[in-house]
Amino acid sequence: MWYVIVGHDQMDSMAARQEARPAHLARLKALLDEGRLLVAGPCPRDDAPAPGPSGISGSVIIAEFDSLESAREWADEDPYLAAGVYDSVEVRPFIKALP
């Protein structure tokens, strides 16, 4: 089943985010290589295609896991969480309707 993982950044987390980014992306690449990643990306605080001076407000990941528990376990091991980038993380089931 698909699950949406939403990480909410702490304010002024850009330095920690940049430091943890390679490890974070490596985990996403592993999901992609396994055919389990639907979409992933950051949410800029400003209404712009790239992070402005306000930085990032969080990230969205939609990926396939065996269960809600396994999705939560995966999210709990995110390098952004360990580095203090995320203030909180929510994991919810997701039903892909389109396309």
Short mmCIF file of C-alpha atoms in Angstrom, two decimals, residues 20-90:
data_model
loop_
_atom_site.label_atom_id
_atom_site.label_comp_id
_atom_site.label_asym_id
_atom_site.label_seq_id
_atom_site.Cartn_x
_atom_site.Cartn_y
_atom_site.Cartn_z
CA ALA A 20 22.01 15.32 6.15
CA ARG A 21 20.80 15.57 2.54
CA PRO A 22 23.13 12.96 0.94
CA ALA A 23 22.04 10.26 3.41
CA HIS A 24 18.38 11.29 3.06
CA LEU A 25 18.58 11.09 -0.76
CA ALA A 26 20.37 7.72 -0.62
CA ARG A 27 17.39 6.23 1.23
CA LEU A 28 14.98 7.70 -1.32
CA LYS A 29 17.10 6.36 -4.18
CA ALA A 30 16.90 2.89 -2.62
CA LEU A 31 13.09 3.13 -2.63
CA LEU A 32 13.18 4.35 -6.24
CA ASP A 33 15.46 1.49 -7.30
CA GLU A 34 13.01 -0.96 -5.68
CA GLY A 35 10.10 0.61 -7.60
CA ARG A 36 8.46 1.76 -4.34
CA LEU A 37 8.75 5.56 -4.64
CA LEU A 38 5.88 7.49 -6.21
CA VAL A 39 7.11 11.02 -5.48
CA ALA A 40 9.34 12.89 -3.05
CA GLY A 41 10.42 16.48 -2.60
CA PRO A 42 10.78 19.51 -0.37
CA CYS A 43 8.19 22.22 0.29
CA PRO A 44 9.67 25.73 0.12
CA ARG A 45 8.38 28.21 2.70
CA ASP A 46 8.15 30.86 -0.01
CA ASP A 47 5.87 30.57 -3.03
CA ALA A 48 8.77 29.88 -5.38
CA PRO A 49 10.21 26.92 -7.29
CA ALA A 50 13.41 27.01 -5.22
CA PRO A 51 14.01 27.69 -1.54
CA GLY A 52 14.25 31.39 -0.85
CA PRO A 53 15.60 33.09 2.26
CA SER A 54 12.85 31.49 4.35
CA GLY A 55 14.13 27.99 3.52
CA ILE A 56 12.11 24.79 3.53
CA SER A 57 8.98 24.05 5.55
CA GLY A 58 9.22 20.29 5.17
CA SER A 59 9.17 17.33 2.81
CA VAL A 60 6.61 15.02 1.25
CA ILE A 61 7.33 11.40 0.38
CA ILE A 62 4.81 8.98 -1.09
CA ALA A 63 6.12 5.44 -1.11
CA GLU A 64 4.97 1.85 -0.94
CA PHE A 65 5.38 -0.16 2.27
CA ASP A 66 4.00 -3.46 3.57
CA SER A 67 2.17 -1.76 6.45
CA LEU A 68 1.64 1.49 8.30
CA GLU A 69 4.03 0.21 10.95
CA SER A 70 6.80 -0.42 8.42
CA ALA A 71 6.23 3.04 6.89
CA ARG A 72 6.53 4.61 10.34
CA GLU A 73 9.67 2.62 11.11
CA TRP A 74 11.22 3.78 7.84
CA ALA A 75 10.27 7.40 8.57
CA ASP A 76 11.67 7.16 12.11
CA GLU A 77 15.08 6.30 10.63
CA ASP A 78 15.22 9.33 8.30
CA PRO A 79 18.53 11.21 8.54
CA TYR A 80 16.61 14.49 8.60
CA LEU A 81 14.89 13.41 11.80
CA ALA A 82 18.17 12.28 13.37
CA ALA A 83 19.85 15.58 12.39
CA GLY A 84 17.09 17.69 13.94
CA VAL A 85 15.81 19.01 10.62
CA TYR A 86 12.30 17.69 11.20
CA ASP A 87 10.30 18.96 14.14
CA SER A 88 7.68 16.28 13.54
CA VAL A 89 6.77 13.58 11.04
CA GLU A 90 3.34 12.25 10.14
#
